[in-house]
Amino acid sequence: NRRRLVLWFPLNPRFIFLLSLTVVSSSFGFYLPGLAPVSFCEEKSKGDAEECQLFVNRLDSVESVLPYEYDAFDFCKDTNERRPSENLGQVLFGERIETSPYKFSFKADKACVKVCTKSYDIGSSEDKLKLDFLKKGMELNYQHHWIVDNMPVTWCYIVEDGQKVCNPGFPIGCLVNQEGKPKDACVINADFNKKNTYYVFNHVDITIFYHSGDETNGMHARLVAATLEPQSIKHSNDENPTCEGAPMDIPADFKSNLKVTYTYSVTFKQNDDIRWASRWDYILVSMPHTNIQWFSIMNSLVIVLFLTGMVAMIMLRTLHKDIARYNQMDQEEAQEESGWKQVHGDVFRPPRMGMLLSVFLGQGTQVFIMTFITLFLACMGFLSPANRGALMTCAVVLWVLLGTPAGYVSARLYKTFGGENWKTNVLLTAFLCPGIVFVDFFMMNLILWVEGSSAAVPFGTLVAILALWFGISVPLTFVGAYFGFKKPGIEPPVRTNQIPRQIPQQSFFTKAMPGIIMGGILPFGCIFIQLFFILNSIWSHQMYYMFGFLFLVFIILVITCSEATVLLCYFHLCAEDYHWWWRSFLTSGFTAVYLFVYAVHYFFSKLQIIGAASTILYFGYTLIMVLIFFIFTGTIGFFSCFWFVNKIYSVLKVD
């Protein structure tokens, strides 16, 4: 009876229903870390915040890969500066959030409030350096990034076709060059007309929208949007500014003393049409890429359906008939057959450099599982843009914890290939690919350190990453390798001949290199549109939020890599070329080469990056992405072919 009672609880449908109902009901009061709503009221009370704290983040530019902290520029600083705690992802992405001197109370409108005045003396070399750095920032169109209630303060403006665009950043200033041509934000004001002159945006009109809440239920007001309008104003009275006058111009030549007064105005507006849960929508709607995304998805689905039809035809018709006819023949007639059936004695011959292949496949398994779980969590909304740095933190933590599958797969395949140097295999699995990535990352970080960029990872964080790698990932890899070597290698379904069969003369299309080059085209065709938006989010500092599309494209990429590699593997086996181990890995892995070519095209056609440091950083980080993508796609192709070859030869009757 006791055993029946124990079994009844987990298996009874009523118990499952009640458990599900409990979980669902409890989720209504659950908020993700950093995403819990904050209530505001006019009079400070318990659990509510009266002051609206404005935070400042790093400044970046589309013309430079080097971001800088807010304090690197000579702006007004908070006297009681403090930094909120940052997760690993924020540190790796170079986010540096700190409090600002822009302080205001909820529903307390203010007009033309002075923040500070910055003076520049012509006789001070330090002031000259500060002003030159500010001018360089305006010349390269560096952008402020301000935050209120974990929400970006956006600059909304109308573009040429009448569409409203909201940018989660606004420029620090702009430049009118020597020819009198305004650059970047200088085109918005006709008063910016002096040649060879900088205009600094030293005044902002901030508008904060709030939902009034429901006082009967004890719900106070919540902030639902924050916008601003940057302006350049030369204040006639620095002590009592009126925020009226000509633009604040800074000549290119520093020949006289200069004062820049920073001011702000803030207005609170009630808007009950926007709910707190959907307060990011006005930013995301201004990014009109949904139609392009659906076009990309439909294009990829057509490719997948085509490949699926081809594979189904091969598997269900050609292979089925070939196997049935071969099994009905006697031994003499079977020896006269040609094609994939004649290489059954060589198809499972261990490949050359099996050690390196097994290491790549172990690392590829680790990357595949990490990517799948990360995208799934992002698709479910756990890694939204509001939860800053969560995506990178999740990916790094998952990679560290997935050392066991990497060690197991690498050891098991290496043993299948007949390898005996198990110590070398384990060490290479734990250190080869992560070591290459870390060395590249460290070299890029040295450049960031030299340039004084905020994206430079602190030494303590590098030590923490190494501790995660050596203290958790490496031991888990050893554990996985132990269980992998403990088990016997994967037994092939047919015997391998002692003497290798001679491979006949191959046509151009069945040679290795043309097949590998053609194999990467279809998978890349499924992802290149999505790749454009990913590169935009990384290098053009645009917000990426379409994780549902990304997860769907990920599934399509996996299917396309698998089917394209299986098709080419079948054609090569029909040509009696049994060297399929490395070819299956390189066929789908060659998609990474197309990714690199596209990244080069994106650099020269879409970006306006200037400077040797920014160029080296771009290609250095791109090489990391290409290596990870190469291992990832190559692993998909290999295991697809491995399953395919085992499947067809396991049903082939061979004495």
XYZ file of C-alpha atoms in Angstrom:
655
model
C 0.000 0.000 0.000
C 2.824 2.349 0.817
C 4.410 1.651 -2.583
C 1.088 2.285 -4.324
C 0.698 5.564 -2.446
C 4.172 6.710 -3.484
C 3.480 5.886 -7.124
C 0.042 7.490 -7.045
C 1.244 11.039 -6.376
C 3.540 11.598 -9.377
C 1.428 9.614 -11.843
C -2.133 10.485 -10.915
C -3.713 12.992 -13.386
C -5.425 14.876 -10.561
C -2.097 15.420 -8.839
C -0.499 16.661 -12.080
C -3.409 19.036 -12.691
C -3.291 20.446 -9.140
C 0.499 20.841 -9.334
C 0.231 22.693 -12.673
C -2.518 24.921 -11.303
C -0.375 25.771 -8.286
C 2.622 26.660 -10.435
C 0.549 28.813 -12.786
C -1.236 30.631 -9.982
C 2.016 31.351 -8.172
C 3.578 32.719 -11.361
C 1.207 35.702 -11.295
C 3.210 37.117 -8.404
C 6.612 36.279 -9.875
C 8.964 38.786 -11.464
C 12.324 38.199 -13.042
C 15.314 39.798 -11.331
C 15.669 43.431 -12.382
C 12.224 43.464 -14.007
C 9.991 44.069 -10.978
C 7.835 47.222 -11.279
C 8.622 50.240 -9.111
C 5.763 52.385 -7.838
C 6.012 56.160 -7.453
C 3.922 58.595 -5.473
C 3.958 62.310 -4.749
C 4.519 61.768 -1.020
C 7.088 59.208 -0.073
C 5.631 56.172 1.685
C 6.738 52.696 2.552
C 7.659 50.631 -0.503
C 7.390 53.574 -2.913
C 10.034 55.796 -4.433
C 9.618 59.551 -4.648
C 12.810 60.485 -6.462
C 13.222 59.512 -10.095
C 16.867 58.558 -10.315
C 18.432 59.027 -13.742
C 21.403 56.794 -14.544
C 23.959 57.253 -17.301
C 25.552 54.438 -19.252
C 28.598 54.270 -21.504
C 28.823 56.409 -24.636
C 29.312 54.710 -27.999
C 29.404 55.560 -31.681
C 28.685 53.878 -35.001
C 31.953 55.351 -36.298
C 34.098 53.755 -33.613
C 34.169 50.390 -31.848
C 35.586 52.052 -28.711
C 32.947 52.958 -26.100
C 33.822 55.277 -23.221
C 32.502 55.819 -19.744
C 30.422 58.875 -18.967
C 33.205 60.188 -16.719
C 35.720 60.037 -19.585
C 34.078 63.151 -21.044
C 33.980 66.469 -19.251
C 30.283 66.377 -18.362
C 28.519 67.220 -15.117
C 29.115 64.527 -12.508
C 27.122 63.364 -9.504
C 28.640 64.453 -6.196
C 27.445 61.240 -4.529
C 28.262 58.944 -7.429
C 27.434 55.285 -6.996
C 27.287 52.341 -9.343
C 24.614 49.648 -9.230
C 25.795 46.065 -9.219
C 26.540 44.729 -12.696
C 26.330 41.139 -13.851
C 28.972 39.338 -15.900
C 27.228 40.025 -19.199
C 27.159 43.785 -18.596
C 30.862 43.830 -17.783
C 31.746 41.808 -20.902
C 29.618 44.099 -23.085
C 31.289 47.151 -21.569
C 28.236 48.656 -19.887
C 29.213 51.114 -17.165
C 26.124 52.422 -15.376
C 26.386 55.143 -12.728
C 24.215 57.798 -11.128
C 23.871 61.204 -12.771
C 23.480 64.767 -11.464
C 20.091 64.988 -13.191
C 17.733 64.517 -10.237
C 14.022 65.242 -10.025
C 11.017 64.249 -7.968
C 7.982 62.437 -9.272
C 5.342 64.759 -10.845
C 7.434 67.823 -10.012
C 7.791 69.671 -13.322
C 10.852 71.883 -13.602
C 12.007 74.287 -16.279
C 15.575 75.232 -17.154
C 17.354 73.811 -14.113
C 21.086 74.392 -14.023
C 23.214 71.290 -13.505
C 26.738 72.700 -13.701
C 29.049 74.974 -15.668
C 32.254 73.760 -17.276
C 34.968 76.346 -17.877
C 37.879 75.967 -20.274
C 40.909 78.244 -19.832
C 43.031 78.848 -22.893
C 46.151 78.801 -20.756
C 45.467 75.339 -19.279
C 46.778 72.336 -21.168
C 44.439 70.080 -19.163
C 41.397 72.084 -20.264
C 42.608 71.906 -23.853
C 42.827 68.110 -23.653
C 39.326 67.877 -22.166
C 37.879 70.122 -24.870
C 39.699 68.264 -27.651
C 38.327 64.952 -26.371
C 34.804 66.434 -26.303
C 35.234 67.724 -29.859
C 36.472 64.312 -30.992
C 33.366 62.750 -29.468
C 31.105 65.171 -31.364
C 33.037 64.563 -34.581
C 32.561 60.786 -34.252
C 28.898 61.201 -33.215
C 29.164 59.603 -29.762
C 25.810 58.964 -28.136
C 24.547 59.358 -24.583
C 22.573 56.457 -23.087
C 20.415 57.466 -20.125
C 18.225 55.193 -18.017
C 15.177 55.895 -15.853
C 13.526 53.065 -13.926
C 15.547 50.501 -15.934
C 14.103 51.982 -19.127
C 16.102 53.836 -21.811
C 15.429 57.537 -22.228
C 14.750 57.729 -25.957
C 15.114 60.449 -28.529
C 12.164 60.277 -30.931
C 12.292 62.087 -34.252
C 10.650 62.001 -37.672
C 12.581 60.663 -40.650
C 12.132 61.554 -44.316
C 9.158 59.271 -45.043
C 7.216 60.662 -42.079
C 7.900 57.673 -39.873
C 8.610 58.168 -36.185
C 11.847 56.569 -35.012
C 12.845 56.280 -31.354
C 16.540 55.896 -30.677
C 17.663 54.734 -27.187
C 20.429 57.322 -27.241
C 21.107 60.895 -28.289
C 24.281 62.617 -29.550
C 26.539 64.724 -27.357
C 26.830 67.223 -30.184
C 27.530 67.591 -33.876
C 29.857 69.235 -36.367
C 29.553 71.566 -39.337
C 32.675 70.945 -41.434
C 34.881 73.423 -43.275
C 32.702 73.244 -46.401
C 29.649 74.257 -44.347
C 28.054 70.823 -44.604
C 26.289 69.734 -41.377
C 27.061 66.220 -40.147
C 24.802 63.840 -38.246
C 22.462 65.654 -35.813
C 23.408 69.117 -37.096
C 20.930 68.658 -39.952
C 17.978 69.019 -37.538
C 18.538 72.746 -36.946
C 19.043 75.411 -39.597
C 20.778 77.615 -37.013
C 23.740 75.251 -37.054
C 25.335 77.056 -39.986
C 28.811 78.194 -38.938
C 31.630 76.532 -40.823
C 34.218 74.458 -38.959
C 32.190 74.682 -35.737
C 31.046 72.190 -33.120
C 27.633 72.425 -31.446
C 27.269 70.734 -28.070
C 23.837 69.611 -26.828
C 24.000 71.125 -23.362
C 20.233 71.200 -22.657
C 17.657 68.413 -22.649
C 13.868 68.598 -22.402
C 12.863 65.403 -20.612
C 9.294 64.098 -20.743
C 8.317 61.211 -18.466
C 5.021 59.390 -18.998
C 3.413 57.487 -16.155
C 0.425 55.224 -15.623
C -1.703 56.555 -12.778
C -2.343 53.105 -11.324
C -5.321 52.043 -9.246
C -5.448 53.565 -5.775
C -8.315 51.265 -4.728
C -6.052 48.246 -5.118
C -3.087 49.997 -3.579
C -1.265 50.309 -6.911
C 0.552 53.618 -7.274
C 1.813 55.242 -10.445
C 4.410 53.536 -12.612
C 6.679 54.977 -15.277
C 5.836 53.749 -18.767
C 7.950 55.933 -21.093
C 10.717 58.516 -21.041
C 11.737 60.714 -23.966
C 13.920 63.759 -24.389
C 14.755 66.437 -26.906
C 18.421 67.563 -27.004
C 19.126 71.223 -27.629
C 22.161 73.442 -27.963
C 21.776 76.765 -26.115
C 24.326 79.451 -25.331
C 23.121 80.748 -21.967
C 23.548 84.502 -21.517
C 23.454 84.138 -17.727
C 25.257 81.111 -16.376
C 23.900 81.551 -12.836
C 20.222 82.031 -13.774
C 19.808 80.487 -17.224
C 16.617 81.028 -19.203
C 17.247 78.339 -21.835
C 16.785 80.792 -24.652
C 19.274 82.081 -27.165
C 21.549 81.046 -29.989
C 23.129 77.581 -30.228
C 26.158 76.781 -28.057
C 28.907 76.834 -30.667
C 32.486 75.758 -30.014
C 35.020 76.883 -32.647
C 37.374 74.265 -33.974
C 40.325 76.437 -32.892
C 40.595 76.977 -29.152
C 41.604 80.676 -29.066
C 39.556 82.122 -26.206
C 38.177 81.085 -22.826
C 34.959 79.132 -22.971
C 32.090 78.264 -20.620
C 29.466 75.577 -21.209
C 26.441 75.482 -18.900
C 24.401 72.282 -18.787
C 20.683 72.520 -18.016
C 17.537 70.435 -18.205
C 13.748 70.685 -18.075
C 11.477 67.859 -16.976
C 7.749 67.336 -17.525
C 5.558 64.525 -16.208
C 2.545 63.441 -18.271
C -0.130 60.925 -17.412
C -0.785 58.198 -19.976
C -3.064 55.373 -18.889
C -3.154 53.842 -22.378
C 0.324 52.325 -21.922
C 0.538 49.509 -19.423
C 3.739 48.839 -17.497
C 4.107 45.367 -19.034
C 4.149 46.822 -22.569
C 6.138 49.987 -21.948
C 8.971 48.882 -24.277
C 6.626 48.546 -27.233
C 6.918 52.157 -28.408
C 10.663 51.630 -28.860
C 10.335 48.277 -30.585
C 7.500 49.327 -32.900
C 9.734 52.043 -34.331
C 12.009 49.309 -35.703
C 10.025 48.201 -38.796
C 11.726 44.888 -39.558
C 8.881 42.434 -38.950
C 7.887 42.102 -42.611
C 11.498 41.493 -43.618
C 11.778 38.850 -40.903
C 8.727 36.963 -42.138
C 10.052 37.112 -45.698
C 13.321 35.616 -44.473
C 11.478 32.868 -42.590
C 9.360 31.953 -45.615
C 12.440 31.931 -47.852
C 14.220 29.613 -45.429
C 11.194 27.325 -45.145
C 11.081 26.918 -48.922
C 14.734 25.797 -48.861
C 14.010 23.375 -46.018
C 10.995 21.886 -47.812
C 13.066 21.418 -50.967
C 15.861 19.680 -49.086
C 13.396 17.573 -47.089
C 11.797 16.391 -50.317
C 15.175 15.445 -51.733
C 16.215 13.554 -48.604
C 12.844 11.804 -48.404
C 13.134 10.727 -52.026
C 16.596 9.312 -51.408
C 15.707 7.593 -48.157
C 12.283 6.232 -49.082
C 12.712 5.411 -52.746
C 16.292 5.133 -53.989
C 17.886 3.688 -50.874
C 14.981 1.385 -50.138
C 15.060 -0.086 -53.639
C 18.858 -0.340 -53.691
C 18.993 -2.118 -50.348
C 16.170 -4.490 -51.241
C 17.767 -5.406 -54.591
C 21.235 -5.782 -53.056
C 20.002 -8.067 -50.295
C 18.202 -10.322 -52.826
C 21.339 -10.810 -54.963
C 23.840 -13.570 -54.506
C 27.457 -12.773 -53.620
C 28.789 -12.738 -57.215
C 26.075 -10.393 -58.492
C 26.535 -8.076 -55.469
C 30.238 -7.702 -56.208
C 29.378 -6.400 -59.678
C 27.268 -3.617 -58.171
C 28.705 -0.103 -58.025
C 28.026 2.941 -55.909
C 27.660 3.397 -52.177
C 27.082 -0.313 -51.553
C 30.603 -1.211 -52.675
C 32.372 0.897 -50.078
C 30.764 -0.818 -47.082
C 34.142 -2.255 -46.124
C 35.813 1.169 -45.997
C 33.117 3.625 -44.979
C 33.872 3.230 -41.259
C 37.633 3.343 -41.651
C 38.967 5.803 -38.984
C 39.695 9.245 -40.409
C 42.998 11.024 -40.483
C 43.552 13.469 -37.611
C 40.778 11.780 -35.654
C 42.058 13.440 -32.484
C 41.362 16.952 -33.826
C 37.988 15.941 -35.249
C 36.850 14.460 -31.947
C 37.962 17.601 -30.081
C 36.004 19.827 -32.481
C 32.923 17.634 -32.110
C 33.103 17.715 -28.323
C 33.335 21.495 -28.305
C 30.617 21.718 -30.949
C 28.270 19.677 -28.783
C 28.920 22.043 -25.901
C 28.226 25.102 -28.066
C 25.091 23.535 -29.598
C 23.465 22.746 -26.243
C 24.446 26.161 -24.881
C 22.959 27.958 -27.903
C 19.741 25.957 -27.840
C 19.056 26.572 -24.140
C 20.009 30.271 -24.345
C 17.771 30.948 -27.354
C 14.927 28.976 -25.820
C 15.094 31.024 -22.613
C 15.321 34.232 -24.639
C 12.343 33.155 -26.735
C 10.358 32.571 -23.538
C 11.111 36.132 -22.406
C 13.598 35.405 -19.624
C 16.432 37.260 -21.405
C 14.636 40.379 -22.618
C 16.448 43.685 -23.360
C 15.130 45.014 -20.035
C 17.233 42.435 -18.198
C 20.576 43.940 -19.156
C 23.476 41.562 -19.714
C 21.332 38.499 -19.012
C 21.881 36.980 -22.469
C 25.679 36.976 -22.236
C 25.640 35.892 -18.595
C 23.362 32.963 -19.412
C 25.538 31.884 -22.353
C 28.780 32.000 -20.341
C 27.328 30.143 -17.346
C 25.803 27.454 -19.566
C 29.061 26.979 -21.457
C 30.929 26.516 -18.170
C 28.399 23.988 -16.884
C 28.307 21.980 -20.122
C 31.881 20.720 -19.977
C 30.672 17.186 -19.227
C 28.915 16.620 -22.606
C 31.978 18.024 -24.402
C 34.353 15.627 -22.670
C 32.023 12.658 -23.087
C 31.394 13.137 -26.830
C 35.051 13.827 -27.579
C 36.292 10.786 -25.631
C 33.642 8.422 -27.024
C 34.315 9.392 -30.642
C 38.070 9.335 -30.156
C 37.774 5.805 -28.805
C 35.573 4.910 -31.798
C 38.351 6.152 -34.085
C 40.765 3.789 -32.335
C 42.728 6.492 -30.513
C 44.806 5.645 -27.491
C 46.258 8.999 -26.353
C 43.335 9.742 -24.071
C 45.238 12.272 -21.947
C 46.013 14.431 -24.972
C 42.402 14.174 -26.108
C 41.055 15.376 -22.762
C 43.498 18.269 -22.528
C 42.789 19.434 -26.084
C 39.036 19.229 -25.508
C 39.324 21.359 -22.385
C 41.831 23.916 -23.659
C 42.140 24.095 -27.480
C 39.065 26.020 -28.658
C 38.461 27.933 -25.386
C 42.157 28.812 -25.362
C 42.034 30.252 -28.890
C 38.966 32.307 -27.992
C 40.501 33.559 -24.743
C 43.802 34.548 -26.389
C 41.943 36.485 -29.094
C 39.687 38.092 -26.492
C 42.658 39.012 -24.285
C 44.503 40.654 -27.200
C 41.423 42.695 -28.061
C 41.113 43.619 -24.403
C 44.711 44.878 -24.386
C 43.845 47.254 -27.228
C 40.808 48.469 -25.282
C 42.986 49.001 -22.192
C 45.494 51.044 -24.187
C 42.717 53.161 -25.704
C 41.097 53.735 -22.301
C 37.773 52.324 -23.443
C 35.024 51.336 -21.016
C 34.656 48.044 -22.927
C 37.972 46.862 -21.466
C 37.200 44.019 -19.089
C 38.726 44.667 -15.639
C 41.542 42.438 -14.467
C 39.381 41.018 -11.677
C 36.721 39.923 -14.173
C 39.378 38.208 -16.310
C 40.550 36.333 -13.229
C 36.924 35.352 -12.505
C 36.505 34.047 -16.077
C 39.689 32.020 -15.768
C 38.457 30.672 -12.416
C 35.191 29.566 -14.044
C 37.124 27.942 -16.881
C 39.800 26.149 -14.856
C 37.738 25.585 -11.714
C 34.447 24.367 -13.183
C 34.563 23.764 -16.948
C 37.858 21.836 -17.044
C 36.976 19.431 -14.176
C 33.550 18.805 -15.722
C 35.270 18.044 -19.041
C 37.490 15.524 -17.265
C 34.423 13.920 -15.681
C 32.717 13.612 -19.063
C 35.862 12.190 -20.648
C 36.135 9.618 -17.855
C 32.676 8.249 -18.584
C 33.302 8.479 -22.337
C 36.473 6.399 -22.194
C 34.889 3.998 -19.745
C 32.337 2.961 -22.360
C 33.320 1.030 -25.493
C 33.565 2.839 -28.800
C 30.564 2.979 -31.109
C 30.443 -0.347 -32.950
C 30.062 0.082 -36.738
C 27.290 -1.975 -38.405
C 29.711 -3.461 -40.992
C 33.257 -4.774 -40.872
C 36.172 -2.686 -42.122
C 38.516 -4.235 -44.683
C 42.198 -4.432 -43.860
C 43.272 -3.067 -47.252
C 41.731 0.281 -48.251
C 39.714 0.274 -51.451
C 41.001 2.414 -54.291
C 38.820 5.456 -54.928
C 37.922 5.860 -58.624
C 38.538 9.064 -60.571
C 36.101 11.718 -59.381
C 34.247 14.268 -61.462
C 34.478 17.955 -60.625
C 31.226 18.001 -58.647
C 32.089 14.950 -56.538
C 35.499 16.198 -55.503
C 35.954 17.339 -51.917
C 36.422 21.084 -52.298
C 33.520 21.872 -54.694
C 31.164 19.856 -52.491
C 32.309 21.653 -49.340
C 31.909 25.061 -50.985
C 28.430 24.235 -52.288
C 27.351 22.735 -48.968
C 27.649 26.014 -47.058
C 25.559 28.102 -49.454
C 22.094 26.836 -48.487
C 22.523 27.157 -44.694
C 23.923 30.652 -45.122
C 20.991 31.581 -47.366
C 18.660 30.758 -44.468
C 20.375 33.033 -41.973
C 21.911 35.986 -43.797
C 18.918 38.315 -43.249
C 18.834 37.476 -39.550
C 22.596 37.912 -39.507
C 22.180 41.490 -40.727
C 20.064 42.403 -37.685
C 22.455 40.640 -35.310
C 25.410 42.614 -36.694
C 23.348 45.794 -36.441
C 22.685 45.136 -32.778
C 26.386 44.508 -32.088
C 28.114 47.172 -34.167
C 25.398 49.750 -34.891
C 24.110 49.669 -31.290
C 20.541 48.854 -32.256
C 18.280 47.004 -29.862
C 17.710 43.336 -30.666
C 14.512 41.809 -29.349
C 13.207 39.371 -31.997
C 14.300 36.207 -30.228
C 11.245 34.313 -31.461
C 12.401 34.827 -35.045
C 15.952 33.960 -34.037
C 14.936 30.689 -32.395
C 12.902 29.704 -35.463
C 15.846 30.530 -37.756
C 18.074 28.467 -35.435
C 15.841 25.423 -35.933
C 15.782 26.010 -39.690
C 19.580 26.318 -39.723
C 19.964 22.992 -37.918
C 17.606 21.245 -40.361
C 19.236 22.831 -43.413
C 22.781 21.942 -42.313
C 21.695 18.375 -41.619
C 19.854 17.799 -44.885
C 22.383 19.547 -47.132
C 25.235 17.535 -45.602
C 23.321 14.247 -45.863
C 22.570 14.893 -49.548
C 26.192 15.627 -50.424
C 27.368 12.682 -48.316
C 25.068 10.364 -50.280
C 26.330 11.688 -53.622
C 29.956 11.185 -52.577
C 29.284 7.652 -51.365
C 27.568 6.898 -54.672
C 30.796 8.035 -56.348
C 32.572 5.413 -54.181
C 34.412 8.068 -52.150
C 34.267 6.857 -48.553
C 36.175 9.764 -46.928
C 33.089 11.258 -45.355
C 34.194 11.958 -41.762
C 35.957 15.277 -42.237
C 33.944 16.156 -45.320
C 30.658 16.031 -43.417
C 32.103 18.344 -40.777
C 33.579 20.809 -43.266
C 30.552 20.839 -45.581
C 28.204 22.498 -43.102
C 31.084 24.165 -41.256
C 31.956 26.077 -44.435
C 28.911 28.234 -43.672
C 31.223 30.071 -41.258
C 33.415 31.129 -44.185
C 30.403 32.762 -45.830
C 29.641 34.422 -42.498
C 33.143 35.913 -42.468
C 32.810 37.122 -46.064
C 29.475 38.745 -45.191
C 31.036 40.380 -42.106
C 33.756 41.887 -44.340
C 31.084 43.154 -46.740
C 29.107 44.585 -43.799
C 32.199 46.406 -42.522
C 32.927 48.170 -45.788
C 29.348 48.828 -46.929
C 27.268 49.435 -43.784
C 29.651 50.793 -41.161
C 31.562 54.059 -41.066
C 34.214 52.832 -38.650
C 37.498 54.716 -38.857
C 40.804 54.159 -37.101
C 43.191 51.214 -36.909
C 42.165 50.224 -33.368
C 38.462 49.991 -34.249
C 39.245 47.987 -37.403
C 41.420 45.496 -35.495
C 38.757 45.135 -32.801
C 36.022 44.518 -35.375
C 37.874 41.730 -37.147
C 39.261 40.311 -33.908
C 35.803 39.833 -32.412
C 34.471 38.654 -35.785
C 37.046 35.846 -35.849
C 35.762 34.639 -32.469
C 32.208 34.491 -33.832
C 33.373 32.709 -36.997
C 35.297 30.052 -35.026
C 32.350 29.319 -32.736
C 29.951 29.200 -35.689
C 32.326 26.898 -37.614
C 32.453 24.384 -34.761
C 28.701 24.669 -34.207
C 27.583 24.083 -37.814
C 30.278 21.464 -38.459
C 29.061 19.411 -35.510
C 25.494 19.484 -36.823
C 26.595 18.228 -40.237
C 28.833 15.502 -38.830
C 26.266 13.925 -36.525
C 23.615 14.067 -39.263
C 25.889 12.154 -41.618
C 26.972 9.810 -38.844
C 23.342 8.870 -38.232
C 22.649 8.590 -41.973
C 25.620 6.338 -42.749
C 24.957 4.091 -39.746
C 21.309 3.838 -40.737
C 21.785 2.787 -44.346
C 24.635 0.335 -43.722
C 22.950 -1.273 -40.723
C 20.173 -2.610 -42.977
C 22.622 -3.765 -45.650
C 23.284 -7.492 -45.363
C 27.014 -8.053 -45.734
C 28.822 -11.326 -45.001
